[in-house]
Each structure stands twice: as C-alpha cells, then as structure tokens.
PDB file of C-alpha atoms in Angstrom:
ATOM      1  CA  MET A  28      24.423 -12.491  47.687  1.00 48.00           C
ATOM      2  CA  ASP A  29      24.298  -9.609  44.620  1.00 58.00           C
ATOM      3  CA  HIS A  30      22.834  -6.449  46.155  1.00 66.00           C
ATOM      4  CA  ILE A  31      20.073  -4.737  44.364  1.00 74.00           C
ATOM      5  CA  ASN A  32      20.220  -1.128  44.509  1.00 85.00           C
ATOM      6  CA  THR A  33      17.168  -0.057  45.691  1.00 90.00           C
ATOM      7  CA  GLU A  34      15.390   3.119  47.585  1.00 91.00           C
ATOM      8  CA  PHE A  35      12.381   4.747  49.568  1.00 93.00           C
ATOM      9  CA  ASP A  36      11.254   7.749  48.991  1.00 93.00           C
ATOM     10  CA  LYS A  37       9.933   8.351  53.462  1.00 95.00           C
ATOM     11  CA  TYR A  38       7.503  11.918  51.775  1.00 96.00           C
ATOM     12  CA  THR A  39       5.978   9.406  49.168  1.00 95.00           C
ATOM     13  CA  LYS A  40       6.456   5.862  51.587  1.00 94.00           C
ATOM     14  CA  VAL A  41       7.128   3.929  48.103  1.00 94.00           C
ATOM     15  CA  TRP A  42      10.245   1.605  47.236  1.00 93.00           C
ATOM     16  CA  SER A  43      11.837   1.721  44.205  1.00 91.00           C
ATOM     17  CA  GLY A  44      14.177  -0.321  41.589  1.00 89.00           C
ATOM     18  CA  PRO A  45      16.541  -0.063  39.464  1.00 86.00           C
ATOM     19  CA  ALA A  46      14.335   1.351  36.189  1.00 82.00           C
ATOM     20  CA  ALA A  47      13.655  -1.290  33.008  1.00 79.00           C
ATOM     21  CA  PRO A  48      15.239  -0.750  29.690  1.00 75.00           C
ATOM     22  CA  LYS A  49      13.140   0.339  27.659  1.00 79.00           C
ATOM     23  CA  PHE A  50      12.185  -1.919  24.416  1.00 75.00           C
ATOM     24  CA  PHE A  51      10.958   1.511  22.457  1.00 78.00           C
ATOM     25  CA  ASP A  52      11.469   4.755  21.964  1.00 79.00           C
ATOM     26  CA  PRO A  53       8.459   6.398  24.155  1.00 80.00           C
ATOM     27  CA  ASP A  54       7.238   8.239  20.874  1.00 81.00           C
ATOM     28  CA  CYS A  55       7.294   4.615  19.017  1.00 84.00           C
ATOM     29  CA  SER A  56       3.664   4.163  17.522  1.00 89.00           C
ATOM     30  CA  ILE A  57       1.933   1.021  18.164  1.00 93.00           C
ATOM     31  CA  GLY A  58       2.448   0.955  14.381  1.00 93.00           C
ATOM     32  CA  LYS A  59       6.379  -0.059  14.988  1.00 92.00           C
ATOM     33  CA  VAL A  60       5.545  -1.830  18.124  1.00 93.00           C
ATOM     34  CA  LEU A  61       3.461  -4.538  15.738  1.00 96.00           C
ATOM     35  CA  LEU A  62       5.305  -4.161  13.137  1.00 96.00           C
ATOM     36  CA  ALA A  63       7.991  -5.835  15.233  1.00 94.00           C
ATOM     37  CA  PHE A  64       7.070  -8.442  16.889  1.00 96.00           C
ATOM     38  CA  MET A  65       4.742  -9.777  13.752  1.00 97.00           C
ATOM     39  CA  ARG A  66       8.395 -10.131  12.060  1.00 96.00           C
ATOM     40  CA  ASN A  67      10.059 -11.208  14.702  1.00 96.00           C
ATOM     41  CA  ASN A  68       7.095 -14.225  14.816  1.00 97.00           C
ATOM     42  CA  ALA A  69       6.828 -14.246  11.382  1.00 97.00           C
ATOM     43  CA  GLY A  70       5.637 -17.402  11.300  1.00 98.00           C
ATOM     44  CA  ASN A  71       3.704 -18.052  13.846  1.00 98.00           C
ATOM     45  CA  ILE A  72      -0.588 -18.138  13.153  1.00 98.00           C
ATOM     46  CA  CYS A  73      -2.160 -14.796  13.831  1.00 97.00           C
ATOM     47  CA  GLN A  74      -5.738 -15.974  11.923  1.00 96.00           C
ATOM     48  CA  LEU A  75      -8.439 -18.165  10.847  1.00 95.00           C
ATOM     49  CA  SER A  76     -10.697 -17.233   9.486  1.00 91.00           C
ATOM     50  CA  ASP A  77     -13.333 -20.246   8.675  1.00 90.00           C
ATOM     51  CA  THR A  78     -15.937 -18.877   6.711  1.00 88.00           C
ATOM     52  CA  GLU A  79     -13.577 -18.284   4.007  1.00 92.00           C
ATOM     53  CA  GLY A  80     -11.369 -20.620   4.246  1.00 94.00           C
ATOM     54  CA  THR A  81      -8.189 -18.624   5.186  1.00 96.00           C
ATOM     55  CA  ALA A  82      -5.547 -18.329   6.942  1.00 97.00           C
ATOM     56  CA  LEU A  83      -3.361 -15.412   8.109  1.00 97.00           C
ATOM     57  CA  THR A  84       0.200 -16.036   9.415  1.00 98.00           C
ATOM     58  CA  ASN A  85       1.768 -12.724  10.899  1.00 98.00           C
ATOM     59  CA  GLY A  86       4.487 -12.254   8.271  1.00 98.00           C
ATOM     60  CA  GLU A  87       1.592 -12.292   6.185  1.00 98.00           C
ATOM     61  CA  ALA A  88      -0.601 -10.286   7.708  1.00 98.00           C
ATOM     62  CA  ILE A  89       2.287  -7.560   8.163  1.00 98.00           C
ATOM     63  CA  THR A  90       3.939  -7.966   4.665  1.00 98.00           C
ATOM     64  CA  PHE A  91      -0.053  -6.990   3.405  1.00 98.00           C
ATOM     65  CA  GLY A  92      -0.419  -3.971   6.373  1.00 98.00           C
ATOM     66  CA  ILE A  93       2.729  -2.730   5.126  1.00 98.00           C
ATOM     67  CA  ARG A  94       1.486  -2.848   1.664  1.00 98.00           C
ATOM     68  CA  LEU A  95      -1.624  -0.951   2.206  1.00 98.00           C
ATOM     69  CA  ALA A  96       0.658   1.367   4.232  1.00 98.00           C
ATOM     70  CA  GLN A  97       2.501   2.350   1.518  1.00 97.00           C
ATOM     71  CA  HIS A  98      -0.442   2.821  -0.879  1.00 98.00           C
ATOM     72  CA  PHE A  99      -1.836   5.145   1.721  1.00 98.00           C
ATOM     73  CA  LYS A 100       1.279   7.529   2.105  1.00 97.00           C
ATOM     74  CA  ALA A 101       1.185   7.384  -2.271  1.00 96.00           C
ATOM     75  CA  MET A 102      -2.873   8.459  -1.450  1.00 97.00           C
ATOM     76  CA  GLY A 103      -1.196  11.649   0.263  1.00 98.00           C
ATOM     77  CA  LEU A 104      -2.833  10.047   4.162  1.00 98.00           C
ATOM     78  CA  LYS A 105      -1.325  11.386   7.100  1.00 95.00           C
ATOM     79  CA  GLN A 106      -2.974  11.570  10.077  1.00 95.00           C
ATOM     80  CA  ASP A 107      -5.039  13.989   9.805  1.00 97.00           C
ATOM     81  CA  ASP A 108      -7.143  12.258   7.741  1.00 98.00           C
ATOM     82  CA  VAL A 109      -9.748   9.494   8.403  1.00 98.00           C
ATOM     83  CA  ILE A 110     -10.310   6.087   6.606  1.00 99.00           C
ATOM     84  CA  GLY A 111     -13.625   4.732   7.346  1.00 99.00           C
ATOM     85  CA  ILE A 112     -14.334   0.353   6.753  1.00 99.00           C
ATOM     86  CA  ALA A 113     -17.745  -0.658   7.177  1.00 98.00           C
ATOM     87  CA  GLY A 114     -17.441  -4.114   6.762  1.00 94.00           C
ATOM     88  CA  GLY A 115     -17.891  -7.643   8.832  1.00 92.00           C
ATOM     89  CA  ASN A 116     -14.680  -9.362   9.894  1.00 92.00           C
ATOM     90  CA  THR A 117     -12.617 -11.111   6.487  1.00 94.00           C
ATOM     91  CA  THR A 118      -9.206 -11.848   5.613  1.00 96.00           C
ATOM     92  CA  TYR A 119      -7.859  -8.551   5.028  1.00 97.00           C
ATOM     93  CA  LEU A 120      -9.622  -6.381   7.867  1.00 97.00           C
ATOM     94  CA  LEU A 121      -6.784  -7.195   9.557  1.00 97.00           C
ATOM     95  CA  PRO A 122      -4.146  -5.966   6.795  1.00 98.00           C
ATOM     96  CA  LEU A 123      -6.143  -3.087   6.784  1.00 99.00           C
ATOM     97  CA  VAL A 124      -6.635  -2.236  10.354  1.00 98.00           C
ATOM     98  CA  LEU A 125      -2.244  -3.073  10.892  1.00 98.00           C
ATOM     99  CA  GLY A 126      -1.623  -0.770   7.511  1.00 98.00           C
ATOM    100  CA  CYS A 127      -3.583   2.477   8.492  1.00 98.00           C
ATOM    101  CA  LEU A 128      -1.697   1.986  12.519  1.00 98.00           C
ATOM    102  CA  LEU A 129       1.786   1.475  10.236  1.00 97.00           C
ATOM    103  CA  ASN A 130       0.758   4.745   8.244  1.00 96.00           C
ATOM    104  CA  CYS A 131       0.093   6.166  11.287  1.00 96.00           C
ATOM    105  CA  THR A 132      -3.620   7.278   9.961  1.00 97.00           C
ATOM    106  CA  PRO A 133      -6.577   6.950  12.086  1.00 98.00           C
ATOM    107  CA  PHE A 134      -9.360   4.881  11.154  1.00 98.00           C
ATOM    108  CA  HIS A 135     -13.095   4.125  12.095  1.00 98.00           C
ATOM    109  CA  ALA A 136     -15.067   1.171  12.093  1.00 98.00           C
ATOM    110  CA  LEU A 137     -18.787   0.650  11.834  1.00 97.00           C
ATOM    111  CA  SER A 138     -20.726  -2.397  12.197  1.00 97.00           C
ATOM    112  CA  PRO A 139     -22.032  -3.531   8.344  1.00 96.00           C
ATOM    113  CA  HIS A 140     -25.618  -3.568  10.166  1.00 96.00           C
ATOM    114  CA  GLN A 141     -25.886   0.216  10.623  1.00 96.00           C
ATOM    115  CA  ASP A 142     -28.505   1.319   8.428  1.00 96.00           C
ATOM    116  CA  GLU A 143     -27.525   3.756   5.703  1.00 96.00           C
ATOM    117  CA  SER A 144     -29.013   6.984   7.662  1.00 97.00           C
ATOM    118  CA  THR A 145     -26.411   6.568  10.523  1.00 97.00           C
ATOM    119  CA  MET A 146     -23.993   5.199   8.857  1.00 97.00           C
ATOM    120  CA  LYS A 147     -24.439   8.434   6.823  1.00 97.00           C
ATOM    121  CA  ASN A 148     -24.083  10.513  10.458  1.00 97.00           C
ATOM    122  CA  LEU A 149     -20.784   8.901  11.639  1.00 98.00           C
ATOM    123  CA  PHE A 150     -19.023   9.401   8.840  1.00 98.00           C
ATOM    124  CA  TYR A 151     -20.184  12.413   8.020  1.00 97.00           C
ATOM    125  CA  THR A 152     -18.767  13.300  11.742  1.00 97.00           C
ATOM    126  CA  THR A 153     -15.781  11.769  11.045  1.00 98.00           C
ATOM    127  CA  ARG A 154     -15.049  12.850   6.978  1.00 98.00           C
ATOM    128  CA  PRO A 155     -12.974  10.084   6.044  1.00 99.00           C
ATOM    129  CA  ARG A 156     -11.158  10.512   2.417  1.00 98.00           C
ATOM    130  CA  LEU A 157     -11.349   6.689   2.078  1.00 98.00           C
ATOM    131  CA  ILE A 158     -13.818   3.762   2.647  1.00 99.00           C
ATOM    132  CA  PHE A 159     -13.604  -0.131   3.003  1.00 99.00           C
ATOM    133  CA  CYS A 160     -16.635  -1.500   2.630  1.00 98.00           C
ATOM    134  CA  ASP A 161     -18.456  -4.685   1.728  1.00 97.00           C
ATOM    135  CA  GLY A 162     -19.983  -4.910  -1.639  1.00 97.00           C
ATOM    136  CA  SER A 163     -23.292  -6.034  -0.081  1.00 96.00           C
ATOM    137  CA  ILE A 164     -23.938  -2.608   1.941  1.00 97.00           C
ATOM    138  CA  TYR A 165     -22.356  -0.276  -0.089  1.00 97.00           C
ATOM    139  CA  ASP A 166     -25.428   1.562  -1.303  1.00 96.00           C
ATOM    140  CA  ARG A 167     -25.551   2.052   2.442  1.00 96.00           C
ATOM    141  CA  VAL A 168     -22.092   3.657   1.850  1.00 96.00           C
ATOM    142  CA  SER A 169     -22.773   5.447  -1.557  1.00 96.00           C
ATOM    143  CA  ALA A 170     -24.076   8.815  -0.278  1.00 95.00           C
ATOM    144  CA  VAL A 171     -21.773   9.227   1.956  1.00 96.00           C
ATOM    145  CA  SER A 172     -18.951   8.727  -0.065  1.00 97.00           C
ATOM    146  CA  LYS A 173     -20.508  11.199  -2.562  1.00 97.00           C
ATOM    147  CA  MET A 174     -20.605  13.966  -0.166  1.00 97.00           C
ATOM    148  CA  LEU A 175     -17.591  13.482   1.579  1.00 98.00           C
ATOM    149  CA  LYS A 176     -16.215  12.193  -2.341  1.00 98.00           C
ATOM    150  CA  ALA A 177     -14.163   9.366  -0.448  1.00 98.00           C
ATOM    151  CA  ASN A 178     -12.703   6.717  -2.252  1.00 98.00           C
ATOM    152  CA  VAL A 179     -14.532   3.293  -1.412  1.00 98.00           C
ATOM    153  CA  TYR A 180     -12.923  -0.069  -1.855  1.00 99.00           C
ATOM    154  CA  THR A 181     -14.465  -3.017  -1.374  1.00 98.00           C
ATOM    155  CA  LEU A 182     -12.952  -5.965   1.521  1.00 97.00           C
ATOM    156  CA  LYS A 183     -15.157  -8.740   0.215  1.00 96.00           C
ATOM    157  CA  GLU A 184     -18.150  -9.390  -1.912  1.00 96.00           C
ATOM    158  CA  HIS A 185     -17.019  -7.306  -4.467  1.00 96.00           C
ATOM    159  CA  ARG A 186     -18.556  -5.468  -7.427  1.00 96.00           C
ATOM    160  CA  GLY A 187     -17.959  -4.604 -10.842  1.00 95.00           C
ATOM    161  CA  ASP A 188     -18.038  -1.556 -10.833  1.00 95.00           C
ATOM    162  CA  LEU A 189     -15.699  -0.399  -7.185  1.00 97.00           C
ATOM    163  CA  PRO A 190     -11.809  -1.581  -6.670  1.00 98.00           C
ATOM    164  CA  ARG A 191     -10.648  -4.519  -4.535  1.00 98.00           C
ATOM    165  CA  ILE A 192      -8.783  -4.571  -1.702  1.00 98.00           C
ATOM    166  CA  GLU A 193      -6.482  -7.143  -2.925  1.00 98.00           C
ATOM    167  CA  ASP A 194      -5.795  -4.139  -5.425  1.00 97.00           C
ATOM    168  CA  LEU A 195      -3.406  -2.192  -3.218  1.00 98.00           C
ATOM    169  CA  LEU A 196      -2.329  -6.014  -2.558  1.00 98.00           C
ATOM    170  CA  GLU A 197       0.554  -6.457  -4.785  1.00 96.00           C
ATOM    171  CA  PRO A 198       3.796  -6.404  -3.791  1.00 95.00           C
ATOM    172  CA  THR A 199       5.589  -3.408  -3.871  1.00 93.00           C
ATOM    173  CA  LYS A 200       9.445  -2.033  -4.498  1.00 90.00           C
ATOM    174  CA  GLY A 201      10.238  -0.769  -1.083  1.00 90.00           C
ATOM    175  CA  GLU A 202       8.191  -3.211   1.538  1.00 91.00           C
ATOM    176  CA  MET A 203      11.022  -5.144   2.144  1.00 89.00           C
ATOM    177  CA  PHE A 204      13.053  -2.231   3.429  1.00 90.00           C
ATOM    178  CA  TYR A 205       9.899  -0.810   5.413  1.00 89.00           C
ATOM    179  CA  VAL A 206      10.890   0.252   8.559  1.00 85.00           C
TER     180      VAL A 206
END
C-alpha cells in the first residue's frame, strides 16, 4: 500500500497532506480564469434568451468579451476606471461583463428600474467613463452621462442618435491571439 505523506501539527492539532497543484498563478484575474475555461469548453451553451430568441455558446461569449476588452483597452480604460451598466438582461450583457473582467475594468451595474435621481447619484459616486444602457432608459441616464462626459452605448432598444454595443462586437485583428 502506498503511503500518503501527511503531517500532524501538535500545536494547531491539524493534519496536513501534500499541497495541491495550483491551476493558475495566485495573481491571476477572474477574467483570465474565465477565458481559459470558456475557451476549453467553447461549444457549450452558456446563455439562452427566451425574450430575444438567442443562444450564446462559451466560444461566442468569450469572443465577444475579447472584442469588447480590446476596444476598452484602445479607449484607454484601465483598472482605475469604471464602466456603468444600466439595462435589463440581454444577449450582450454577459459578453459586456466578460469584456470588463478581461480588461480588469470594474463595472457598476444598476437596475434599469431605478429613477433618474437614483441613477444620477449612484453614477456620480462611481463616475463611469463609459455607460451601457437600454435605449428606453437613455433619458434617465443622459444628464449624468453629460455631466461626467461619459460615452453612452445602447444594449438594446437602440436609438438612432447613440452608438450600439454591436458596433464594438465586429471582429478585430488580434482576437485570436488574445491572452
């Protein structure tokens, strides 16, 4: 019978076994962990949207997330910046969050049901440089976005006067080599 190396610490009264190997560096971000697992299981469906009639696989979601992260980097967004989100669940909400995590940019998500005053106070506190919202609630977000000089993109219910999240989801040159 093989023996497992164990030790007993008589002071703490704890048995210890061999150290388990680490999958990732202790300083690895959650974005890198998600990137590895989603790429390894690219064909699995990770999101179904009954209201929009869409499905996203891990591969599609992480690809969209990479594209968004690359755009965020090109916009100069870093870990000291914040991305605001004020919208309901939609096909591109998961890729947006993945893009934030891959770029190590924090996000501040608000319920789209908040009133204008609450949205203004919350976003004024976190001061997002970029805001994603549903087109139907843009009127509640517009005042604070102008005050903060934050660019606004719509997630759904798009408006003709605002850029759409889909504008940031077009293929990029380096997405296949993203690490």
